[in-house]
PDB file of C-alpha atoms and ligand atoms in Angstrom:
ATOM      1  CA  UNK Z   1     -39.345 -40.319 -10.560  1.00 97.00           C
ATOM      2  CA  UNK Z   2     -37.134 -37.510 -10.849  1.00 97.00           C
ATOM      3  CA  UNK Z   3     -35.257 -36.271 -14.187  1.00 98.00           C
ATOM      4  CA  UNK Z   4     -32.096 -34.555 -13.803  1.00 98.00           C
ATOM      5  CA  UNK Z   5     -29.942 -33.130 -16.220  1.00 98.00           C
ATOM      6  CA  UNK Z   6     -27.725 -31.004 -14.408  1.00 98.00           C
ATOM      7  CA  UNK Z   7     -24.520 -32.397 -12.648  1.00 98.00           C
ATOM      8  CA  UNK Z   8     -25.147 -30.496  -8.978  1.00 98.00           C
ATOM      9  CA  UNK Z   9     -29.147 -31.198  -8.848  1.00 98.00           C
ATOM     10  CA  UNK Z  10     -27.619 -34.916  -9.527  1.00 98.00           C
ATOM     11  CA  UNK Z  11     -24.915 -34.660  -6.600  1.00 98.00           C
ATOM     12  CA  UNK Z  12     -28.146 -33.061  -4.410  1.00 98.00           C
ATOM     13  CA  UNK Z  13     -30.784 -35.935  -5.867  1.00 98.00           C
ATOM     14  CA  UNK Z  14     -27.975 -38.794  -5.299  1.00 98.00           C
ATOM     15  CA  UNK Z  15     -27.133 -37.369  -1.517  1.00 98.00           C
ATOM     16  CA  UNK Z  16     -31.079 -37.523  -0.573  1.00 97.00           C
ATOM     17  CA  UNK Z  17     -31.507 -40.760  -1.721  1.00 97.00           C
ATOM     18  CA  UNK Z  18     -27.919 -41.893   0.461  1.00 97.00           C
ATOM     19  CA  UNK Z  19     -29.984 -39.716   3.681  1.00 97.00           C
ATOM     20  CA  UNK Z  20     -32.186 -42.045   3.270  1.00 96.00           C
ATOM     21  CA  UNK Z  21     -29.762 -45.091   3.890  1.00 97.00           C
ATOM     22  CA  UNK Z  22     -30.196 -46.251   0.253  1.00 96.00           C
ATOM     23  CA  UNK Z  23     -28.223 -48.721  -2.068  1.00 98.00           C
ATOM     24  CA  UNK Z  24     -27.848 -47.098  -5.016  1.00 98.00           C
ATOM     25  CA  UNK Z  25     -27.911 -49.173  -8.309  1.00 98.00           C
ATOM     26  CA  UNK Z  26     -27.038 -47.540 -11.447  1.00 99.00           C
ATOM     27  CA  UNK Z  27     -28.676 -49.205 -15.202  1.00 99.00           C
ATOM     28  CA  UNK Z  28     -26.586 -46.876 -17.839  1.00 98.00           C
ATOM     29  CA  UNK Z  29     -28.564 -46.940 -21.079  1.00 98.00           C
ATOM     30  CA  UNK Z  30     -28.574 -45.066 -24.449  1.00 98.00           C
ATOM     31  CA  UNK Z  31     -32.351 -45.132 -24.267  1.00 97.00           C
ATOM     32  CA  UNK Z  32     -34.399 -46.305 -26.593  1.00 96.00           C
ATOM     33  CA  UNK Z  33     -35.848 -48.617 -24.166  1.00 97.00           C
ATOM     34  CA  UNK Z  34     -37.249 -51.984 -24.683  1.00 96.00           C
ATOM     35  CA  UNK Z  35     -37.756 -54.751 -22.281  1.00 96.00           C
ATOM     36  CA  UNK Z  36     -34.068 -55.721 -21.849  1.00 97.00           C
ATOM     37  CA  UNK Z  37     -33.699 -52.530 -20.157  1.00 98.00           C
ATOM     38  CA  UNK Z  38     -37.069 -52.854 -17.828  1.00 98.00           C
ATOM     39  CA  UNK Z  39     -35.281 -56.309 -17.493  1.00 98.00           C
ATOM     40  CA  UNK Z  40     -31.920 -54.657 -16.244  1.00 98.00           C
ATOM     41  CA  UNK Z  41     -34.124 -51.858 -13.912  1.00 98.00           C
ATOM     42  CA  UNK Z  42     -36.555 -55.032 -12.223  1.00 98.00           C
ATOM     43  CA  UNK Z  43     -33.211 -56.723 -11.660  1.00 98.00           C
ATOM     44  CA  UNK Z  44     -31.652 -54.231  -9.945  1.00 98.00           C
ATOM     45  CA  UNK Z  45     -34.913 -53.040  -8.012  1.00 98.00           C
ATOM     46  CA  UNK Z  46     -34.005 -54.596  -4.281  1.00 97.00           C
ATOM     47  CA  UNK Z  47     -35.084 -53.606  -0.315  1.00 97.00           C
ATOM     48  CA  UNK Z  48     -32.870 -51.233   0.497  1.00 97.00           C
ATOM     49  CA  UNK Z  49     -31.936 -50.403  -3.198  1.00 98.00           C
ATOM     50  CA  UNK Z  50     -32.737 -46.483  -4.888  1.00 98.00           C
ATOM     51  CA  UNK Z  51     -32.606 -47.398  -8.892  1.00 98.00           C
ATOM     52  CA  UNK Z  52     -31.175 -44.910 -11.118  1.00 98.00           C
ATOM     53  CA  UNK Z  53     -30.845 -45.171 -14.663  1.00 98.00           C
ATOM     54  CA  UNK Z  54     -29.519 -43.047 -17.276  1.00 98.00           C
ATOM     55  CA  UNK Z  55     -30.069 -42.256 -20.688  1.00 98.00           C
ATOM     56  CA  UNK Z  56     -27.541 -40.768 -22.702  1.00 98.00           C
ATOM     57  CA  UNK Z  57     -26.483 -41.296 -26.389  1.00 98.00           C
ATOM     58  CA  UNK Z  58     -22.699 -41.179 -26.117  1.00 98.00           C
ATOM     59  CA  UNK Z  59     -21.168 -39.857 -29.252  1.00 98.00           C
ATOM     60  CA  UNK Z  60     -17.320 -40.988 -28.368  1.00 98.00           C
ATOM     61  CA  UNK Z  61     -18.620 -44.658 -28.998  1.00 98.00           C
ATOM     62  CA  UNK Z  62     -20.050 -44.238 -32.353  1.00 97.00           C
ATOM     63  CA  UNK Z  63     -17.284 -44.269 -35.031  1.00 96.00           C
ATOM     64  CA  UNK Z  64     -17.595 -41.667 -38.088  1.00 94.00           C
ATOM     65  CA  UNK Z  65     -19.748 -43.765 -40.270  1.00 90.00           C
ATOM     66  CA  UNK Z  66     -21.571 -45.543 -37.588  1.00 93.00           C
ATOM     67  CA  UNK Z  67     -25.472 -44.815 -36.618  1.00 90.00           C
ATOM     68  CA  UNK Z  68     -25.195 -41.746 -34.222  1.00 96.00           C
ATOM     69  CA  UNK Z  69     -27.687 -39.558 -35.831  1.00 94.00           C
ATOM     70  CA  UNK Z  70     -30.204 -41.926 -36.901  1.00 92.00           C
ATOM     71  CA  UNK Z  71     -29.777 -43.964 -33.268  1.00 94.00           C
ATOM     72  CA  UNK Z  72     -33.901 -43.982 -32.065  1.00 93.00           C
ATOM     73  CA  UNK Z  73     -34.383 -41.408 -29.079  1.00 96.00           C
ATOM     74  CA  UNK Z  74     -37.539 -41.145 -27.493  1.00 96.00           C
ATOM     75  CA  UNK Z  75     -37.131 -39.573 -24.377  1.00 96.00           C
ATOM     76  CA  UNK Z  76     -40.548 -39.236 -23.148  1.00 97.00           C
ATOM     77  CA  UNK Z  77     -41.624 -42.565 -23.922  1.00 98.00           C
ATOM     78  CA  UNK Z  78     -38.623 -43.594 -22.390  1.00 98.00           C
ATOM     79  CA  UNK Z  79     -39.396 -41.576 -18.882  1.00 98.00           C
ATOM     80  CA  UNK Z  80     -42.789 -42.878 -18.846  1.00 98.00           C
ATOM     81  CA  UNK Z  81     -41.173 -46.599 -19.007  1.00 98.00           C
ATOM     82  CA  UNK Z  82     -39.381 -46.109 -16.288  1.00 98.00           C
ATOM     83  CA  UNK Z  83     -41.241 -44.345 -14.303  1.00 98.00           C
ATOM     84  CA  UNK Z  84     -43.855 -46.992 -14.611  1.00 98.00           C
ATOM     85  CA  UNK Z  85     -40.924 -49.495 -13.566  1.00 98.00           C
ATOM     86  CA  UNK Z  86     -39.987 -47.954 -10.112  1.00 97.00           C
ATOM     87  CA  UNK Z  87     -37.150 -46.192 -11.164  1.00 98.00           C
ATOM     88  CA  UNK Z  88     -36.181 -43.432  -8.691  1.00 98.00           C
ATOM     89  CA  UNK Z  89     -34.073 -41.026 -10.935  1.00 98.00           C
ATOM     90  CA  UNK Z  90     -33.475 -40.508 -14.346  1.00 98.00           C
ATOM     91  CA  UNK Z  91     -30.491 -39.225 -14.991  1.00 98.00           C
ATOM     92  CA  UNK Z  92     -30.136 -37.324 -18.764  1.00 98.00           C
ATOM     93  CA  UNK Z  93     -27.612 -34.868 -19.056  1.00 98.00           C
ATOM     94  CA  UNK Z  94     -26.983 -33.208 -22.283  1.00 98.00           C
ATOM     95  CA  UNK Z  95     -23.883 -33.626 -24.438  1.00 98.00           C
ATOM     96  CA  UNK Z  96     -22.233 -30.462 -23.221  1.00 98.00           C
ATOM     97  CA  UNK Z  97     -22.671 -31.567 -19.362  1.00 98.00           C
ATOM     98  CA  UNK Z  98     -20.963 -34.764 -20.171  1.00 98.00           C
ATOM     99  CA  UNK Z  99     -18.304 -33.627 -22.522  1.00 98.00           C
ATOM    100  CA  UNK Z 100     -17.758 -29.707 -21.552  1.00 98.00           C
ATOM    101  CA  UNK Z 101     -15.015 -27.983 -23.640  1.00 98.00           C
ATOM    102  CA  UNK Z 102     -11.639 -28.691 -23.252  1.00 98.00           C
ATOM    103  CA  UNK Z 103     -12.623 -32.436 -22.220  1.00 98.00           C
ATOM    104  CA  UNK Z 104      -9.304 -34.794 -22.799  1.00 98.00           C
ATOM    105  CA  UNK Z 105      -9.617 -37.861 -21.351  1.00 98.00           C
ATOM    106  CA  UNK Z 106     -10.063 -40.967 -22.646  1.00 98.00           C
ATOM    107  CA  UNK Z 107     -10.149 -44.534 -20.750  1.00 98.00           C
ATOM    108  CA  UNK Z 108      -8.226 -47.775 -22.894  1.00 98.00           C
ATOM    109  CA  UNK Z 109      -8.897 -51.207 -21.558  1.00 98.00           C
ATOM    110  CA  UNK Z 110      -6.177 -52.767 -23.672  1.00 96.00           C
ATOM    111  CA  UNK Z 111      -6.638 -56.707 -24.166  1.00 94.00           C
ATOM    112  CA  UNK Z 112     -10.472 -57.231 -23.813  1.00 95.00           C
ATOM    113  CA  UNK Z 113     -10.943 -54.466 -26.212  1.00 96.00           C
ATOM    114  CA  UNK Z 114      -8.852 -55.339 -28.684  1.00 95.00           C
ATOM    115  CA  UNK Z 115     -10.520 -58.039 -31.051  1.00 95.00           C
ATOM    116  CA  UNK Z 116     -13.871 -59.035 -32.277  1.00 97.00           C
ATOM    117  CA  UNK Z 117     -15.815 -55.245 -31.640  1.00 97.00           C
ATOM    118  CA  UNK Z 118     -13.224 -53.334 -30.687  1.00 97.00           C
ATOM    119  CA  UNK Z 119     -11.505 -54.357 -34.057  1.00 96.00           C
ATOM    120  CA  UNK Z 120     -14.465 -53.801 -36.422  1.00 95.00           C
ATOM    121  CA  UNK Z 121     -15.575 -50.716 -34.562  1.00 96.00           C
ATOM    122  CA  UNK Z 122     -12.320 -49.015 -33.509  1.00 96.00           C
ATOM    123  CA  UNK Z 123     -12.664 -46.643 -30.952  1.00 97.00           C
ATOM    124  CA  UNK Z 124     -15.981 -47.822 -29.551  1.00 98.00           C
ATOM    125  CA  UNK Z 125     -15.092 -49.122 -26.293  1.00 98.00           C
ATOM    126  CA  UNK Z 126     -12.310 -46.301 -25.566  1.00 98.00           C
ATOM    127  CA  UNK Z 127     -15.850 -44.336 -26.108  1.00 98.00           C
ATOM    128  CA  UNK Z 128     -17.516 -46.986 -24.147  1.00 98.00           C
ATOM    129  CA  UNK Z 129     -15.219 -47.117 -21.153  1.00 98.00           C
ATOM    130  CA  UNK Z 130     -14.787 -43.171 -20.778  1.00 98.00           C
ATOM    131  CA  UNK Z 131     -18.678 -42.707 -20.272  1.00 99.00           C
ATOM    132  CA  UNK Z 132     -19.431 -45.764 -18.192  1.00 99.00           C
ATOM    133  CA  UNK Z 133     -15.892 -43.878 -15.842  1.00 99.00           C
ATOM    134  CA  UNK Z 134     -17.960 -40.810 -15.973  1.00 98.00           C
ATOM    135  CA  UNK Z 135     -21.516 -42.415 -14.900  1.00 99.00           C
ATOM    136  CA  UNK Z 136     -20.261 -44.397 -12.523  1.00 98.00           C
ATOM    137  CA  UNK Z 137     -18.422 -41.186 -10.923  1.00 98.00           C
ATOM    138  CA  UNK Z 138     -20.967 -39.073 -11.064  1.00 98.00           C
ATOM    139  CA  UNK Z 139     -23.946 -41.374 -10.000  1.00 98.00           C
ATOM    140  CA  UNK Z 140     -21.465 -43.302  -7.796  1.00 98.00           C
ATOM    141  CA  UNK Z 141     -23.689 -46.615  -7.333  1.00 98.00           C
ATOM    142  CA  UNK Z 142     -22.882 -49.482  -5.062  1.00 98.00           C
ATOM    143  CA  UNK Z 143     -24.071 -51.380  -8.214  1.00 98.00           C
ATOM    144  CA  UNK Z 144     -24.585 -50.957 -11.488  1.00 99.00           C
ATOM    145  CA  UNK Z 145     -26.434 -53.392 -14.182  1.00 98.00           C
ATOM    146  CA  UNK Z 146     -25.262 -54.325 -17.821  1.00 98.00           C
ATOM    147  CA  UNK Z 147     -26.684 -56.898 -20.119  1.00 98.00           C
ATOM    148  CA  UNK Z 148     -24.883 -59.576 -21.625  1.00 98.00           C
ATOM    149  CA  UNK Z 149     -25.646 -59.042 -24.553  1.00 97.00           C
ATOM    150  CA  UNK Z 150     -23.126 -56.999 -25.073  1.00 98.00           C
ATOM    151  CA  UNK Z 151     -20.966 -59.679 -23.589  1.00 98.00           C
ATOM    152  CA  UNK Z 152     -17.512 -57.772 -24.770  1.00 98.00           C
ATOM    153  CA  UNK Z 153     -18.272 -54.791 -23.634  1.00 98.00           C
ATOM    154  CA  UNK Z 154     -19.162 -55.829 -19.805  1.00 98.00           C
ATOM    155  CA  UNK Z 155     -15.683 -57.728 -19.692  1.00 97.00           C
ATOM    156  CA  UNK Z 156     -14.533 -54.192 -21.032  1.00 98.00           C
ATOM    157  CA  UNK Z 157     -16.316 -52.549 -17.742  1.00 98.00           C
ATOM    158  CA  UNK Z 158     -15.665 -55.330 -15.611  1.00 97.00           C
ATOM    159  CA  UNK Z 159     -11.756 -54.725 -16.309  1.00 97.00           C
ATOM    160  CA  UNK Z 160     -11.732 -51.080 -15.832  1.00 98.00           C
ATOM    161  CA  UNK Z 161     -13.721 -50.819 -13.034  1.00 98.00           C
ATOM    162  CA  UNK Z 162     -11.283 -53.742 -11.274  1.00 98.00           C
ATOM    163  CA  UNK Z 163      -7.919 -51.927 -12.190  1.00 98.00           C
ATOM    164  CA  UNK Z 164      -9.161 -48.374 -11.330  1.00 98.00           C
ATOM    165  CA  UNK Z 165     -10.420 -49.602  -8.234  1.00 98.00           C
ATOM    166  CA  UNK Z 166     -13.881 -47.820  -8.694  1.00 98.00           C
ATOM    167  CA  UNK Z 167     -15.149 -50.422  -5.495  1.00 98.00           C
ATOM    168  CA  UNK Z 168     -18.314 -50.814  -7.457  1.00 98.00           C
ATOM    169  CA  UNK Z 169     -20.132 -54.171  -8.213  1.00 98.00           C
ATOM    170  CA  UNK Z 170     -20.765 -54.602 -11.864  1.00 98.00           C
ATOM    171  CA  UNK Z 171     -23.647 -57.427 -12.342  1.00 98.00           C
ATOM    172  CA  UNK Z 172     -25.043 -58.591 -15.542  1.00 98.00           C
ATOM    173  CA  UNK Z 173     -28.290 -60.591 -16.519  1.00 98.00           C
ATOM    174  CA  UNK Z 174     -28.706 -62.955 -19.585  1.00 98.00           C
ATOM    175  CA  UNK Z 175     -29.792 -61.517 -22.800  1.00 98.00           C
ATOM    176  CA  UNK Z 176     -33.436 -60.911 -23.471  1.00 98.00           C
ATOM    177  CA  UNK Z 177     -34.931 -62.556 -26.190  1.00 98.00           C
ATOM    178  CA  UNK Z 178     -37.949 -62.066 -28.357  1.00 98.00           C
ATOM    179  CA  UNK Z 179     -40.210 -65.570 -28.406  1.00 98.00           C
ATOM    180  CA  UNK Z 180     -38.306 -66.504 -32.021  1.00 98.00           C
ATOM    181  CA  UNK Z 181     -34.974 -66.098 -29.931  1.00 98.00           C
ATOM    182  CA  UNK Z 182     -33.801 -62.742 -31.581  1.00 98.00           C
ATOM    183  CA  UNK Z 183     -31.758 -60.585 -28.984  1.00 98.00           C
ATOM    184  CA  UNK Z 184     -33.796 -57.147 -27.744  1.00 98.00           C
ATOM    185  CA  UNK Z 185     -31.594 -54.264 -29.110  1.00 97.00           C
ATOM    186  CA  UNK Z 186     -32.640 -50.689 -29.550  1.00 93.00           C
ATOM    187  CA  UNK Z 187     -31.507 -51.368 -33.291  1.00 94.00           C
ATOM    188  CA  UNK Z 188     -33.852 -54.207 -34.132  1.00 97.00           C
ATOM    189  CA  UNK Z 189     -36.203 -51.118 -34.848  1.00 95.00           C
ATOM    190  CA  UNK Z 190     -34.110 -51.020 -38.654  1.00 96.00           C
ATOM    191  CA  UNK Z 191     -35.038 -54.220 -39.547  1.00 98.00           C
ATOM    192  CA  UNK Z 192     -37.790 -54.534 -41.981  1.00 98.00           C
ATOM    193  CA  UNK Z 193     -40.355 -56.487 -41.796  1.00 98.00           C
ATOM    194  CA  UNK Z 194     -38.113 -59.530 -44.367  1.00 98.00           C
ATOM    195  CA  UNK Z 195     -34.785 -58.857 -42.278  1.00 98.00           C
ATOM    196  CA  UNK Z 196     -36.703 -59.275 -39.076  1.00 98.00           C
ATOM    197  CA  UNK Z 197     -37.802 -62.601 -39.928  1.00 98.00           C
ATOM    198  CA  UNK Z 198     -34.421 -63.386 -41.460  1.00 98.00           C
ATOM    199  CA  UNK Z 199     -32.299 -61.546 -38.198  1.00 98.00           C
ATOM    200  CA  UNK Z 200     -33.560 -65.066 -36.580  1.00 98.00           C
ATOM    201  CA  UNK Z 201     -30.916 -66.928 -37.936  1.00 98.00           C
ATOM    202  CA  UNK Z 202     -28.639 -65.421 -35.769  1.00 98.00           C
ATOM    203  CA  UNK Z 203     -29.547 -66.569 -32.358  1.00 98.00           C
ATOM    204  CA  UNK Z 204     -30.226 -70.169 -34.065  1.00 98.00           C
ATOM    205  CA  UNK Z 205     -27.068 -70.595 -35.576  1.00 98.00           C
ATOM    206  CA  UNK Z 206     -25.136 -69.823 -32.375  1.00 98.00           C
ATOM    207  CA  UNK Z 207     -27.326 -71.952 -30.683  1.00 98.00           C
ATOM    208  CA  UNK Z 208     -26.785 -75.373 -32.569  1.00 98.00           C
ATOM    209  CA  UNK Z 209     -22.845 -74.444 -32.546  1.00 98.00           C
ATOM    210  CA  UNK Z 210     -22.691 -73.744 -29.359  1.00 98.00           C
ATOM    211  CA  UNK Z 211     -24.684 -77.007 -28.179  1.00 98.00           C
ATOM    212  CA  UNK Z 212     -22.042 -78.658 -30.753  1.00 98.00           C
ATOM    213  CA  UNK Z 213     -18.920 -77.379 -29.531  1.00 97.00           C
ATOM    214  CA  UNK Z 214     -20.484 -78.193 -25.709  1.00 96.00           C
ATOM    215  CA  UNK Z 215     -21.105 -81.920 -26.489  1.00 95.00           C
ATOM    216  CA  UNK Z 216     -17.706 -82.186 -27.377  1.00 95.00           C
ATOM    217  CA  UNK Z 217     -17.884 -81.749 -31.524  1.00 96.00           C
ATOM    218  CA  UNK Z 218     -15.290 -80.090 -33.611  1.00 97.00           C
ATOM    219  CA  UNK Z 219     -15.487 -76.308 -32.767  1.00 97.00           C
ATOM    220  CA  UNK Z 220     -14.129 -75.743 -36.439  1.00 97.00           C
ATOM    221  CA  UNK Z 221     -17.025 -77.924 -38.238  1.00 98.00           C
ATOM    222  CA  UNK Z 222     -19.543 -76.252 -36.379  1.00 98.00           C
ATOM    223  CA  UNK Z 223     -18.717 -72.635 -36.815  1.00 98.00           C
ATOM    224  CA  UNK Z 224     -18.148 -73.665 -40.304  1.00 98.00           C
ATOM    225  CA  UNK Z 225     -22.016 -74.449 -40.438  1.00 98.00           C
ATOM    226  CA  UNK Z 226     -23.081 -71.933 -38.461  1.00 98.00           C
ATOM    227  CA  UNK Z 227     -20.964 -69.509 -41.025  1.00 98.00           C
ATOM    228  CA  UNK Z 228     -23.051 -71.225 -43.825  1.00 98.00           C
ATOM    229  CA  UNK Z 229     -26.521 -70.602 -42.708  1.00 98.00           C
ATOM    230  CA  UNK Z 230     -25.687 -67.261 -41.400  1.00 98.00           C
ATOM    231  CA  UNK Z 231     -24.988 -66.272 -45.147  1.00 98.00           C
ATOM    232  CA  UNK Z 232     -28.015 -68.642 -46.764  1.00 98.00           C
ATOM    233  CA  UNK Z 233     -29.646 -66.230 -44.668  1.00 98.00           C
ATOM    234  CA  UNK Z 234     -28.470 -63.214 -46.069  1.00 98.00           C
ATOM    235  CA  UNK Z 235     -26.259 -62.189 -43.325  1.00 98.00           C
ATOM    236  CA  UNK Z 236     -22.856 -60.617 -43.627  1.00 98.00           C
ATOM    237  CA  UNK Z 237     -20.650 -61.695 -41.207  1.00 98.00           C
ATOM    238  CA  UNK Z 238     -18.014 -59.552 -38.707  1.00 97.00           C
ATOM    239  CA  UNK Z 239     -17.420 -62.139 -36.968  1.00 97.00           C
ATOM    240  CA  UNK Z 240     -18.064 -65.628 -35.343  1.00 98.00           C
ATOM    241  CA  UNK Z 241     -15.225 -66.382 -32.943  1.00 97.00           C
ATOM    242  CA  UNK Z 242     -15.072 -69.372 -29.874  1.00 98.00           C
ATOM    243  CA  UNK Z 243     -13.874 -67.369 -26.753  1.00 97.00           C
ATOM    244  CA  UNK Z 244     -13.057 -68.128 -22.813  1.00 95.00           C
ATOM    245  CA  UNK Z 245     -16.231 -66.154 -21.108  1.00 95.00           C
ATOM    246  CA  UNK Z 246     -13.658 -64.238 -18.985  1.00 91.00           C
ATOM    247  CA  UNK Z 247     -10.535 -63.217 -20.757  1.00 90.00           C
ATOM    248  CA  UNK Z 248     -12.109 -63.240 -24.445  1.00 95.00           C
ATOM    249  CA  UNK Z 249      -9.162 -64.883 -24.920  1.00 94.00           C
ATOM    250  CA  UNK Z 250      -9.889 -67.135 -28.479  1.00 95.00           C
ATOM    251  CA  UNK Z 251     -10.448 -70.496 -28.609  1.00 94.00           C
ATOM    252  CA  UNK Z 252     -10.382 -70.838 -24.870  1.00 91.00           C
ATOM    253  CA  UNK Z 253     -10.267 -74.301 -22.401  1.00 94.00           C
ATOM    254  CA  UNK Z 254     -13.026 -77.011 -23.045  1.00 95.00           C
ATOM    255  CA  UNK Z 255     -12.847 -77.261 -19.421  1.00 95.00           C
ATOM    256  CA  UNK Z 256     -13.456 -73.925 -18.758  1.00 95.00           C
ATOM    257  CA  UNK Z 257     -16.898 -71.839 -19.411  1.00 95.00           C
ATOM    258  CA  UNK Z 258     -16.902 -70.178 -23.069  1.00 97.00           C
ATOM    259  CA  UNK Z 259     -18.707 -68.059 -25.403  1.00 98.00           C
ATOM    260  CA  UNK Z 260     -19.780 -67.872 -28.845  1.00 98.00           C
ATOM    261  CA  UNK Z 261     -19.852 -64.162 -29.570  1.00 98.00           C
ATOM    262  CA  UNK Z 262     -21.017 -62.855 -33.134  1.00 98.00           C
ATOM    263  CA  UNK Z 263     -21.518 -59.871 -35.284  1.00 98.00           C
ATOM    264  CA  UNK Z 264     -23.171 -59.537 -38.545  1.00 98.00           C
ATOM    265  CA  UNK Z 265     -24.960 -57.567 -40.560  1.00 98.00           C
ATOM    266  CA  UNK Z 266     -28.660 -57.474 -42.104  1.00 98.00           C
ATOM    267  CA  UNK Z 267     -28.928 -55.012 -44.863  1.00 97.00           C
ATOM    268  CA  UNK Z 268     -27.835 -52.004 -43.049  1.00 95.00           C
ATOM    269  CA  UNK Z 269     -28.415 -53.201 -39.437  1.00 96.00           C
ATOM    270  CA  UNK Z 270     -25.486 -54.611 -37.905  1.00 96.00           C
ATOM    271  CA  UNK Z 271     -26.549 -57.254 -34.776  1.00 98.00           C
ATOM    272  CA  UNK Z 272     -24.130 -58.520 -31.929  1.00 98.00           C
ATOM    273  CA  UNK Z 273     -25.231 -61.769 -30.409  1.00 98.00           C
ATOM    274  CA  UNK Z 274     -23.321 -64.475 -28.398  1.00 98.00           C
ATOM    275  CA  UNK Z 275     -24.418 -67.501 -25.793  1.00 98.00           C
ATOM    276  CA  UNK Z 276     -22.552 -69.788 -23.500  1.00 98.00           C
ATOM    277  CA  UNK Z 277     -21.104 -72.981 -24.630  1.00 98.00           C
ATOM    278  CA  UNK Z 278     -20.921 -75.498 -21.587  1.00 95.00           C
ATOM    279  CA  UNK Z 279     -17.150 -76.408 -20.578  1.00 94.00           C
ATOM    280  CA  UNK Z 280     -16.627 -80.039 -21.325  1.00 91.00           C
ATOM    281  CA  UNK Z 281     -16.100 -82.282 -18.180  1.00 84.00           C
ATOM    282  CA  UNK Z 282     -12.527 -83.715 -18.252  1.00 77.00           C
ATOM    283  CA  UNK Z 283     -12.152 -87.242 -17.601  1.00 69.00           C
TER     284      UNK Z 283
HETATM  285  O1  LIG B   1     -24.933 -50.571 -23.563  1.00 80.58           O
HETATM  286  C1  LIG B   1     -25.210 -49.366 -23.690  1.00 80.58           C
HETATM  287  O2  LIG B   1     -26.359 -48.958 -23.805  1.00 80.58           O
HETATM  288  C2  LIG B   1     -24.062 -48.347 -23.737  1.00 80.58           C
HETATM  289  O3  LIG B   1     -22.954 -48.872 -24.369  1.00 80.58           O
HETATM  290  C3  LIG B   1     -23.701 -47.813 -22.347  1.00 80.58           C
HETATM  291  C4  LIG B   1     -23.170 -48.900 -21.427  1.00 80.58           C
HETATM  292  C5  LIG B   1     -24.911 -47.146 -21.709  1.00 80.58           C
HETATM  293  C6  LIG B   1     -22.600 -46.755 -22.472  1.00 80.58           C
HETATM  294  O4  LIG B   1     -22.986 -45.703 -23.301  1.00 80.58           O
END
């Protein structure tokens, strides 16, 4: 695998692999890389496809008193990983490659970005948005792969990438879970060892509302009792909101696929979580 951190020796790596008659799939990350990632490489590993991932901590999506400087980085490890994986490039530039002086821009979904994160973390997915522009110009991918976990921010990409007309497939693949049901995250590292086996009220709560609201119960009652044992748990909540999947709109249509998305903090370690919630068949 090669590691590039220079913006021409990426326009010369990217070129060979296109001699070649390569796909190219992109997997942004901010490193830190757990098996969600390998996850998000193996899924984008296909004949014909050249994977390239990149690791880059992006400081425009970390607000003032946010995690920036304590955010895990562990490059080598992280190289190794992927290299072990089958990924063909790495792609790591440094702060000042990615954000030279004088940089100005900055990308605004408006709508999808609005509530839920992009309320409690304002900012983030301007930050968000910008970077993922600038990847997906730079590596310019057929393809490139996002979790779901972060289910708000790839309707953020999804939008952008449609009305700038970027011609690039954005795919996701379901969350990846630890065997208790926890959501991988490069923050789950903060947890101690009595918020760890707390943070697994999260994924269980959504799950029993979400199976609620999909049999047809009261979405109201059940986010109600998904708020309770959230906070027996010790949680502090952001939010728990009832969305449509593809708008984020809240509340959504029954008949229509929608998400539970939450936020919520354990001691100092704030988690993001959501699943589906089956639309109801009309009769
Ligand atoms: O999901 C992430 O790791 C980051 O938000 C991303 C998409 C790599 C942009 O910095």
């Amino acid at each position: 695998m090669q590691t590039i951190r220079q913006l021409d020796l990426l326009r010369t790596g990217i070129a060979e692999l296109r001699a070649e008659g390569a796909r190219i799939a992109l997997v942004p990350t901010m490193g830190a890389l757990h098996a969600g990632h390998m996850a998000l490489i193996e899924a984008a590993k296909r004949p014909g496809t050249r994977v390239v991932a990149s690791i880059f901590v992006n400081p425009k999506q970390f607000g003032p008193d946010e995690d920036l400087a304590r955010y895990p980085r562990k490059e080598q490890a992280d190289s190794r990983m992927l290299a072990a994986a089958g990924c063909d490039l790495l792609w790591m530039p440094p702060v000042e490659v990615m954000y030279p002086e004088g940089f100005a821009t900055n990308i605004s979904v408006s709508g999808v970005s609005d509530g839920l994160d992009g309320a409690a973390r304002p900012g983030h997915f301007d930050g968000v948005a910008t970077v993922v522009a600038k990847l997906l110009n730079q590596v310019r991918p057929d393809i490139a792969w996002f979790g779901e976990k972060d289910f708000q921010q790839l309707a953020v990409i999804r939008r952008m990438v449609a009305d700038l007309d970027f011609g690039i497939e954005i795919a996701g693949i379901p969350t990846q879970r630890e065997d208790d049901g926890l959501a991988l995250s490069s923050r789950n590292v903060y947890l101690d060892e009595d918020e760890r086996a707390r943070a697994v009220a999260l994924p269980r709560a959504l799950g029993v509302a979400a199976r609620a609201i999909g049999k047809g119960g009261d979405a109201e009652t059940a986010l109600a009792a998904a708020r309770a044992s959230l906070a027996a748990a010790g949680f502090e909540l952001d939010y728990l909101t009832l969305v449509d999947a593809g708008t984020l709109a809240e509340g959504g249509d029954p008949a229509r696929p929608r998400r539970l998305l939450a936020a919520a903090r354990m001691g100092s370690t704030r988690l993001i979580d959501n699943v589906a919630v089956d639309p109801i068949e009309q009769g």
